[in-house]
Short mmCIF file of C-alpha atoms and ligand atoms in Angstrom, two decimals:
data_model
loop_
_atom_site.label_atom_id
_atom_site.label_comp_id
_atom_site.label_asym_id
_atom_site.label_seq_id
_atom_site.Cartn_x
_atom_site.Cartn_y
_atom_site.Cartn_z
CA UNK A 252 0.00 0.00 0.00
CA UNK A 253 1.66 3.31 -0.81
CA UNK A 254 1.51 6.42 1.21
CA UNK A 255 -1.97 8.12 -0.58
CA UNK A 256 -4.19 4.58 -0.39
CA UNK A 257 -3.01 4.26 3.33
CA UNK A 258 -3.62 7.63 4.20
CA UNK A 259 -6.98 7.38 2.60
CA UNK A 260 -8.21 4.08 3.92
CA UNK A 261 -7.37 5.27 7.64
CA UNK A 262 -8.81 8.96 7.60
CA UNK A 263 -12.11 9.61 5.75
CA UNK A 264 -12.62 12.48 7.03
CA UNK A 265 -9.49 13.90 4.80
CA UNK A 266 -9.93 12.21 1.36
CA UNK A 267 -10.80 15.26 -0.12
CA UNK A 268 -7.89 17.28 1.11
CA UNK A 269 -5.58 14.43 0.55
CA UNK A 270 -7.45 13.52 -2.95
CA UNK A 271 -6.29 17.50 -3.96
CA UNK A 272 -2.89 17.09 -3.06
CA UNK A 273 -2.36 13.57 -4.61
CA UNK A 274 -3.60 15.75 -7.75
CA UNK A 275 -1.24 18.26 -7.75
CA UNK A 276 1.22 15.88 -7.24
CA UNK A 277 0.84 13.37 -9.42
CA UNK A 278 3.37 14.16 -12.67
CA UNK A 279 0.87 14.19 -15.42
CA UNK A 280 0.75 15.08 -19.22
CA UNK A 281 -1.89 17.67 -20.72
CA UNK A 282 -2.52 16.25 -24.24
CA UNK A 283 -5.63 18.45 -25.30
CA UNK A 284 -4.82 22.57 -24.96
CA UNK A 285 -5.40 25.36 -27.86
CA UNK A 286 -3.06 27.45 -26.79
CA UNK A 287 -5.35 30.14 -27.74
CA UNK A 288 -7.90 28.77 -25.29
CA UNK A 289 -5.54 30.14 -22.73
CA UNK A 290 -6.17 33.48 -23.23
CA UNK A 291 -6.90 34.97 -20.20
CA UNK A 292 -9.54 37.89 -20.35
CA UNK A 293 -7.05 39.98 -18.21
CA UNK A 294 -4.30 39.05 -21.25
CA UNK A 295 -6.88 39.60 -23.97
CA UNK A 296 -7.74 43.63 -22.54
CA UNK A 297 -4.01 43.95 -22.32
CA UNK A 298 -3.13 42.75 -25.57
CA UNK A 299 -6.24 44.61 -27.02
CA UNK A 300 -4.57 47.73 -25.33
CA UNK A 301 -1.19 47.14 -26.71
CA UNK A 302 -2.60 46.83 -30.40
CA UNK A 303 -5.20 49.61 -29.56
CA UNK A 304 -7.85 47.08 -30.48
CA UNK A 305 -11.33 47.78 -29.00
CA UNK A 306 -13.14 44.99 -27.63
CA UNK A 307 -17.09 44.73 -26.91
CA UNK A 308 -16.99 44.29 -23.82
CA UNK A 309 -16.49 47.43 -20.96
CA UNK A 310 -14.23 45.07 -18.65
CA UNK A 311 -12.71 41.96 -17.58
CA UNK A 312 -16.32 40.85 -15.90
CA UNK A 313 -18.38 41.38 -18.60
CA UNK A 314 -16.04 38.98 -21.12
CA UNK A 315 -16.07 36.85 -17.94
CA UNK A 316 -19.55 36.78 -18.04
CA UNK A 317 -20.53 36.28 -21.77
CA UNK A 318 -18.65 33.09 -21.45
CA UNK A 319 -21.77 30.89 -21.01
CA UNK A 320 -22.63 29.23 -23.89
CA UNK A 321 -25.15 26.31 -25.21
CA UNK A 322 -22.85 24.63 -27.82
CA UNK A 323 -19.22 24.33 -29.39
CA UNK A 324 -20.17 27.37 -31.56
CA UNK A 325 -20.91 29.92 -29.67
CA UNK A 326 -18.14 29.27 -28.18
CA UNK A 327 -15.83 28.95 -31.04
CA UNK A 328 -17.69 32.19 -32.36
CA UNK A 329 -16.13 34.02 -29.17
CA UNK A 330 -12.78 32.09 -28.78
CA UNK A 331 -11.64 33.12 -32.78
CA UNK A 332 -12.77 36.58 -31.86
CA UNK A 333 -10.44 36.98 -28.87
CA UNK A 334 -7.35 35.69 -30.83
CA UNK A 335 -7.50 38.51 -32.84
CA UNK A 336 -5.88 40.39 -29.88
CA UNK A 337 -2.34 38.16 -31.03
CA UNK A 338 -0.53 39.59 -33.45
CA UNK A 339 3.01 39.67 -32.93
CA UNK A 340 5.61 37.30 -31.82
CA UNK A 341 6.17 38.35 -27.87
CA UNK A 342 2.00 38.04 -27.81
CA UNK A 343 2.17 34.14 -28.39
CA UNK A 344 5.05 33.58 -26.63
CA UNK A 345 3.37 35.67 -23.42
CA UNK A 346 0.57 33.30 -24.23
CA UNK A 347 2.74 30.07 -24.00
CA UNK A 348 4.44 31.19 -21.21
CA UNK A 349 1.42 32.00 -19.07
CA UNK A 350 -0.06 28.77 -19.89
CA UNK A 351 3.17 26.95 -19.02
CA UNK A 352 3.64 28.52 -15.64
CA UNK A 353 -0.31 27.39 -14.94
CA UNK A 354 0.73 23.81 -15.72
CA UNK A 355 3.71 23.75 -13.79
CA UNK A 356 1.63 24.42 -10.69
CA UNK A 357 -0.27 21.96 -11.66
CA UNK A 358 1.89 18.90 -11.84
CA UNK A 359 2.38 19.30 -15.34
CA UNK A 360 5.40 17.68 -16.66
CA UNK A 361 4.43 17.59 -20.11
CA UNK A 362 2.34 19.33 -22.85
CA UNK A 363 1.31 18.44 -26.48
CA UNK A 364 -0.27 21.55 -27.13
CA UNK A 365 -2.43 22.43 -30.38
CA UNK A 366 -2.67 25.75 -32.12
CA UNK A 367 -4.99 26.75 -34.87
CA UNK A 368 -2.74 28.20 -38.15
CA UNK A 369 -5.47 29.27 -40.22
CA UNK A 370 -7.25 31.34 -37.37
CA UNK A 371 -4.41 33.22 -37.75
CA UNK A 372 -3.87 33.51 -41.82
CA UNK A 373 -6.80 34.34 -42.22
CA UNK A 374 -6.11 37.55 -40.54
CA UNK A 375 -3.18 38.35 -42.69
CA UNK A 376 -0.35 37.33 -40.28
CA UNK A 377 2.51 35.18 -40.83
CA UNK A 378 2.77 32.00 -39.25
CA UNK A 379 6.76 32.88 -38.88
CA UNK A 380 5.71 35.02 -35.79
CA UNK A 381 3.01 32.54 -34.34
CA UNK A 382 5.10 29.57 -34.18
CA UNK A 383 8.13 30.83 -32.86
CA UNK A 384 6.82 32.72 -30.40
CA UNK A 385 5.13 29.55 -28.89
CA UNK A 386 7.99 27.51 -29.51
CA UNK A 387 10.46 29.60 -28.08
CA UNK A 388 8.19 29.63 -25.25
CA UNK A 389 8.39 25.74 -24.98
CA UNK A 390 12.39 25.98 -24.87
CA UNK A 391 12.07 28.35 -22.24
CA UNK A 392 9.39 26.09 -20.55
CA UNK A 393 11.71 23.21 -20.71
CA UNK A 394 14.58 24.49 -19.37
CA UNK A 395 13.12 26.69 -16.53
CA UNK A 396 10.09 24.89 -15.60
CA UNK A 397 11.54 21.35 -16.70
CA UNK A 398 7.83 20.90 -19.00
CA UNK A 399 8.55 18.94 -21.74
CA UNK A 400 6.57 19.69 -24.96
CA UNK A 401 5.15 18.19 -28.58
CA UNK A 402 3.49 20.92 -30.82
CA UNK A 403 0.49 19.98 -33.12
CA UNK A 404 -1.10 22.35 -35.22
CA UNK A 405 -4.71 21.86 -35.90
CA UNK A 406 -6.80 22.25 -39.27
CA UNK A 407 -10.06 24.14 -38.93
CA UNK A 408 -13.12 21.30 -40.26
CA UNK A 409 -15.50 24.14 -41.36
CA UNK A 410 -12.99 25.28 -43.52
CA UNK A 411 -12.41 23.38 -46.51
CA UNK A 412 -10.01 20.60 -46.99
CA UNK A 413 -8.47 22.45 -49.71
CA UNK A 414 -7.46 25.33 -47.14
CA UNK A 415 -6.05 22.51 -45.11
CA UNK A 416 -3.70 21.51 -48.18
CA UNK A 417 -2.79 24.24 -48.52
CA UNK A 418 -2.02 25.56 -44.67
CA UNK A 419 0.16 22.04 -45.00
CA UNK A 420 2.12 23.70 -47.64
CA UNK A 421 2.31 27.07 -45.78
CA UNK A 422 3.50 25.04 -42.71
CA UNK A 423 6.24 23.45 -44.19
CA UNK A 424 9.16 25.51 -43.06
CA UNK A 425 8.44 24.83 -39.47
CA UNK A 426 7.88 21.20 -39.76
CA UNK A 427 10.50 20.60 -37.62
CA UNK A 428 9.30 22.26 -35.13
CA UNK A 429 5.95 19.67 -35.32
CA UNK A 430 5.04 16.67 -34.06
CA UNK A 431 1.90 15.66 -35.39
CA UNK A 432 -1.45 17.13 -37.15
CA UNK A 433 -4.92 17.18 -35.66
CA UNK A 434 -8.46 18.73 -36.97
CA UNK A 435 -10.68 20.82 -34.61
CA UNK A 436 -13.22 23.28 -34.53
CA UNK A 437 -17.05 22.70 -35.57
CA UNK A 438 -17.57 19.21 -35.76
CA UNK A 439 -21.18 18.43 -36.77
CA UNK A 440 -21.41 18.59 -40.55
CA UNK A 441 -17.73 18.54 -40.94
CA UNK A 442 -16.92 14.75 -40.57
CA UNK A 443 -13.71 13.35 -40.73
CA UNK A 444 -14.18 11.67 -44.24
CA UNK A 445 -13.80 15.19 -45.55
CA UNK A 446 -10.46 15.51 -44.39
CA UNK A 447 -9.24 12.43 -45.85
CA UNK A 448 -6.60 13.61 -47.89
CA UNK A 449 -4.86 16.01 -46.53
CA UNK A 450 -4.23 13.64 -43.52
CA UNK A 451 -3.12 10.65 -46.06
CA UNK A 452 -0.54 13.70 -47.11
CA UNK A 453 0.39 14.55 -43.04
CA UNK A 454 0.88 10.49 -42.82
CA UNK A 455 2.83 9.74 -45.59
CA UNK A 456 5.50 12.94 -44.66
CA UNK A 457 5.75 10.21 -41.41
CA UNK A 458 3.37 12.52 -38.95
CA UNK A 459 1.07 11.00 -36.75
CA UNK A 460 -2.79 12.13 -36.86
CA UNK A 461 -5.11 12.93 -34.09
CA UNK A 462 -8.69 14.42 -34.58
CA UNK A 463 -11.16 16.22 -32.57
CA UNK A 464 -14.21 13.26 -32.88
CA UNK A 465 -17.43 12.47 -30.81
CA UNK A 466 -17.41 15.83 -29.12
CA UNK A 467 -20.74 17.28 -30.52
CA UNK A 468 -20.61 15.11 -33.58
CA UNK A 469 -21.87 11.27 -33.78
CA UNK A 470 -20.02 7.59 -32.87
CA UNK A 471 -20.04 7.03 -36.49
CA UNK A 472 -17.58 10.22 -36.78
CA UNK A 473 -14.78 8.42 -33.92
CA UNK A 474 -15.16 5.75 -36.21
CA UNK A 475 -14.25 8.11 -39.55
CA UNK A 476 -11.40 9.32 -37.72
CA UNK A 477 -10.03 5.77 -37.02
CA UNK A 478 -10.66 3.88 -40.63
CA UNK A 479 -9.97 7.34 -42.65
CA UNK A 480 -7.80 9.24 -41.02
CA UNK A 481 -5.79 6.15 -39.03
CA UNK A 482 -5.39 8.54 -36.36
CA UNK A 483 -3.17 7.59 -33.07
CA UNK A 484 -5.57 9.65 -30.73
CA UNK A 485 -8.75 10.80 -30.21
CA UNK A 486 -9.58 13.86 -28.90
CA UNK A 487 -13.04 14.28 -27.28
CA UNK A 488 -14.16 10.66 -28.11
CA UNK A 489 -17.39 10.59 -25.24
CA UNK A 490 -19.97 10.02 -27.61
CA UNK A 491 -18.14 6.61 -28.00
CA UNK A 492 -20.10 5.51 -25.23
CA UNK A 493 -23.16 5.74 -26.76
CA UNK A 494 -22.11 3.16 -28.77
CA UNK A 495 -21.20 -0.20 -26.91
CA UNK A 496 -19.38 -2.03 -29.77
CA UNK A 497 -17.65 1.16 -30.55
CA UNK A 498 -15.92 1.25 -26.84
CA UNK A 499 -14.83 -2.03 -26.81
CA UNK A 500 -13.39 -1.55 -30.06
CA UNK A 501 -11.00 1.61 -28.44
CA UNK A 502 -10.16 -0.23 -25.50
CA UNK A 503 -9.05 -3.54 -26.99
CA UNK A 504 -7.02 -1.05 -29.51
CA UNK A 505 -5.92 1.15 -26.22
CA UNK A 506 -6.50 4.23 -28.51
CA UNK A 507 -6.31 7.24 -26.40
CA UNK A 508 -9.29 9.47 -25.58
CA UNK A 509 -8.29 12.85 -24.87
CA UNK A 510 -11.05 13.43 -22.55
CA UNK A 511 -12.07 17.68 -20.81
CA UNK A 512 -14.94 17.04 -18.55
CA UNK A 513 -14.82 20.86 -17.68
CA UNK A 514 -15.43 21.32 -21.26
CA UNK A 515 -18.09 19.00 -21.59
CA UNK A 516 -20.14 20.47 -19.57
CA UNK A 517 -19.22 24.26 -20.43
CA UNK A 518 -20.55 23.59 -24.04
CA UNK A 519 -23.39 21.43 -22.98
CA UNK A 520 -21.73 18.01 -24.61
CA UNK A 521 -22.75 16.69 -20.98
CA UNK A 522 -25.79 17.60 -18.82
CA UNK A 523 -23.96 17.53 -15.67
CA UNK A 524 -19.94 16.58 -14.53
CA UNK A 525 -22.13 14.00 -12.32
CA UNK A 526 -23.24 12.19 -15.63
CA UNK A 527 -20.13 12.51 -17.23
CA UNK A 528 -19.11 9.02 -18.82
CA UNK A 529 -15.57 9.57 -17.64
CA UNK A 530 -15.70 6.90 -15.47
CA UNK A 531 -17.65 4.03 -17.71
CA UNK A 532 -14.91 4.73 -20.39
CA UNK A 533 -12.56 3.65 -17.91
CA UNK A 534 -14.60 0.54 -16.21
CA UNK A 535 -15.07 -0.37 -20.06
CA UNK A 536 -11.15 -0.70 -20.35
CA UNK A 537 -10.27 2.57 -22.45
CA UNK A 538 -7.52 4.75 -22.23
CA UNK A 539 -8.91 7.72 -20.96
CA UNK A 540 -6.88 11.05 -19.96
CA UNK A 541 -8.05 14.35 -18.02
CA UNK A 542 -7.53 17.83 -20.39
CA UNK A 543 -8.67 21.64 -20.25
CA UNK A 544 -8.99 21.90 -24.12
CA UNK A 545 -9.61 25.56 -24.02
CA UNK A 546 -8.87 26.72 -19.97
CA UNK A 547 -9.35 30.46 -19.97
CA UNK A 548 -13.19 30.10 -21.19
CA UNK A 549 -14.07 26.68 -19.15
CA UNK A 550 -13.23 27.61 -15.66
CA UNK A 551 -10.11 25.60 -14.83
CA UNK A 552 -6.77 24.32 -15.95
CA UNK A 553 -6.20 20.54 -15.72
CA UNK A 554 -5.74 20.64 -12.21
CA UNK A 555 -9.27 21.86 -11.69
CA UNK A 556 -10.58 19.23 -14.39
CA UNK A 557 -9.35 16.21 -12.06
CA UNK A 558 -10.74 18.21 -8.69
CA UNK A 559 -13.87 18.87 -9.89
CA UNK A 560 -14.40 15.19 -12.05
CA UNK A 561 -12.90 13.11 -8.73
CA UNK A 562 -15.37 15.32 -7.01
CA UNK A 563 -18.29 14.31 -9.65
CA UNK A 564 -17.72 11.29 -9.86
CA UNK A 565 -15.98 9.84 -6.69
CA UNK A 566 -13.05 8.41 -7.92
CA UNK A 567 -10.62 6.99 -5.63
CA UNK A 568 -6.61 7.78 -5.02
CA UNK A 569 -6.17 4.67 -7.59
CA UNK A 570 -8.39 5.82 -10.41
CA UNK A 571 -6.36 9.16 -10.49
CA UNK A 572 -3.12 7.46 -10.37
CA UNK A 573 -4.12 5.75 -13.40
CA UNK A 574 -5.68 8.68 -15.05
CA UNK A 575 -1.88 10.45 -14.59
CA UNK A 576 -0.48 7.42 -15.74
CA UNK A 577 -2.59 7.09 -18.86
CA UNK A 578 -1.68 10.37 -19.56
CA UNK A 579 1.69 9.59 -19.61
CA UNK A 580 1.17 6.43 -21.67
CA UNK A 581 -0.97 8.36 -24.15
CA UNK A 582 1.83 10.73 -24.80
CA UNK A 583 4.36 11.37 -27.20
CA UNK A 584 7.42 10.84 -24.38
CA UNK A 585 9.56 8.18 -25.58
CA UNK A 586 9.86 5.26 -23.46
CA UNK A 587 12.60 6.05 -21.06
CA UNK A 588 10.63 9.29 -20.01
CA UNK A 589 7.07 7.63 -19.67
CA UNK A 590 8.97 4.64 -17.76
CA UNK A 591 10.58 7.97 -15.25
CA UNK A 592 7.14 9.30 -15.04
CA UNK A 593 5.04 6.20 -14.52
CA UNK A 594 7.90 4.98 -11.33
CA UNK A 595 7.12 8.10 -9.61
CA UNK A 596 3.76 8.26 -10.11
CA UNK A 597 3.37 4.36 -8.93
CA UNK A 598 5.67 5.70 -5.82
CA UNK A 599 3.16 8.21 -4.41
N1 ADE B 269 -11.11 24.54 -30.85
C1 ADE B 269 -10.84 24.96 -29.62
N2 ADE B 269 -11.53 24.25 -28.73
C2 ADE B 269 -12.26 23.34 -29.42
C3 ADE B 269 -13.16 22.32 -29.06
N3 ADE B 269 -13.49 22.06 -27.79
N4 ADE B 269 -13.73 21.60 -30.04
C4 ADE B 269 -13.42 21.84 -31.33
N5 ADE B 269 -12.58 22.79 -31.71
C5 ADE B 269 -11.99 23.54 -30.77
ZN1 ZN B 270 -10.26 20.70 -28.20
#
């Protein structure tokens, strides 16, 4: 018995302190951030200021409050809005670096983080500024805060694929800063299927795929993303329990679900964190991991996301050691870092 089940058998009374600090000490991966979902309102009205941008809203509380939304567009109607405020190098790498010092205090010890090319093309910037300001971020994050990093930048699905192709192309130079390709934004009506292409392309340069699937959108579109796009993650992938066949099928395959419960419930994916299927995705054998997806509009960083789902859904010091250590698993690490990270998690 290790020191967090022992301490947790003998005092009941303090499994919820002791749950909390098991959290934020558990080494852990984040494998589903936009970076530009951690824009901070205070960042946005500063960044706004800086490019003497005016925003709709009089203050930090009223952006605050018009993040309530119904569905994945309204929000994604807001969250390309407030990106606008980035436009030169230092503003993405303040953006990386804020989001990096978050994750650090929360046990993060590594981050595949996404970011969204064409929201910013289509603007008329360069993606010479966007990517090096994050990446030199990362560098910085690695060496000061010890985070290690994999970058993926994501296509936009209600854009077409021939964008996509041609983003690829625009991408090109930086490939070596990449580590992989993924597809996000509004998901019904934007299947994977229509992305086929493109990802054969991102595949055959030797990239591995991941996809935004079963978020909004259908079981049938998890299933797209694994016979069409042969992707090595998916992100979102709840709906698969609506599907019983379907969630066998990812957990004999121990495909990865990128799962953010606070998100799920933010854009209404979920009724309630209580009825979140988290936890039957797990007792069904999958290889489920805790995210924030888009922190600065959900209400909480990943830290929060394991609080309030252990909370939710009254999982035990065990479950959340092997929530960290699927996230670990999950990730890009190679071996001899997920074998460091899984011995000290196992040691708590
Ligand atoms: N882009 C940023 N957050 C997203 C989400 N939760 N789903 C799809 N696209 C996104
Ligand atoms: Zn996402």
């Amino acid at each position: 018995m290790t020191y967090f089940t022992d301490l947790l058998s003998k005092d009941r009374t303090s499994d919820a302190a002791a749950l909390d600090t098991l959290i934020s000490r558990m080494p852990k991966a984040e494998l589903h951030l936009h970076i530009e979902g951690s824009l901070e309102p205070e960042m946005m009205f500063a960044k706004a200021k800086k490019h003497d941008i005016s925003l709709p809203y009089a203050n930090v509380d009223a952006l605050r409050a018009a993040y309530d939304f119904d569905n994945l567009q309204q929000f994604l109607d807001l969250y390309y809005a407030g990106a606008d405020v980035l436009r030169d190098q230092d503003d993405f790498y303040d953006l990386t670096w804020a989001y990096l010092q978050r994750a650090k205090a929360d046990g993060v010890v590594h981050a595949e983080i996404f970011f969204d090319p064409q929201t910013h093309t289509a603007r008329g910037l360069d993606l010479e500024p966007v990517v090096e300001g994050i990446v030199q971020a990362l560098h910085d994050g690695e060496a000061e805060l010890g985070i290690t990093w994999r970058l993926i930048p994501n296509f936009l699905r209600h854009l077409t694929e021939q964008d996509a192709i041609d983003t690829l192309a625009e991408l090109e130079p930086h490939f070596s800063h990449f580590h992989g390709f993924g597809l996000d934004s509004s998901e019904v009506g934007h299947p994977p299927s229509k992305f086929q292409r493109v990802f054969a392309e991102v595949r055959s340069r030797g990239y591995p795929v991941v996809a935004h699937a079963g978020e909004e959108g259908p079981p049938a579109y998890i299933v797209e993303a694994l016979d069409l796009l042969h992707v090595a993650r998916i992100d979102h992938g709840i709906r698969a329990i609506e599907d019983a066949g379907l969630t066998s099928r990812l957990a004999r395959a121990q495909m990865p679900l990128t799962v953010c419960p606070l998100s799920n419930v933010k854009l209404c994916a979920v009724p309630s964190l209580a009825a979140h299927p988290l936890k039957k995705l797990m007792d069904a054998g999958c290889l489920v991991t805790i995210n924030s997806d888009d922190p600065a509009y959900f209400g909480g960083y990943v830290g929060e996301n394991y609080r309030a789902t252990t909370r939710a859904l009254n999982l035990s010091a065990d479950d959340l050691k092997k929530l960290a250590a699927m996230s670990i698993r999950a990730s890009w690490l190679h071996d001899v870092q997920k074998a460091r990270h899984l011995a000290a998690i196992d040691a708590l």
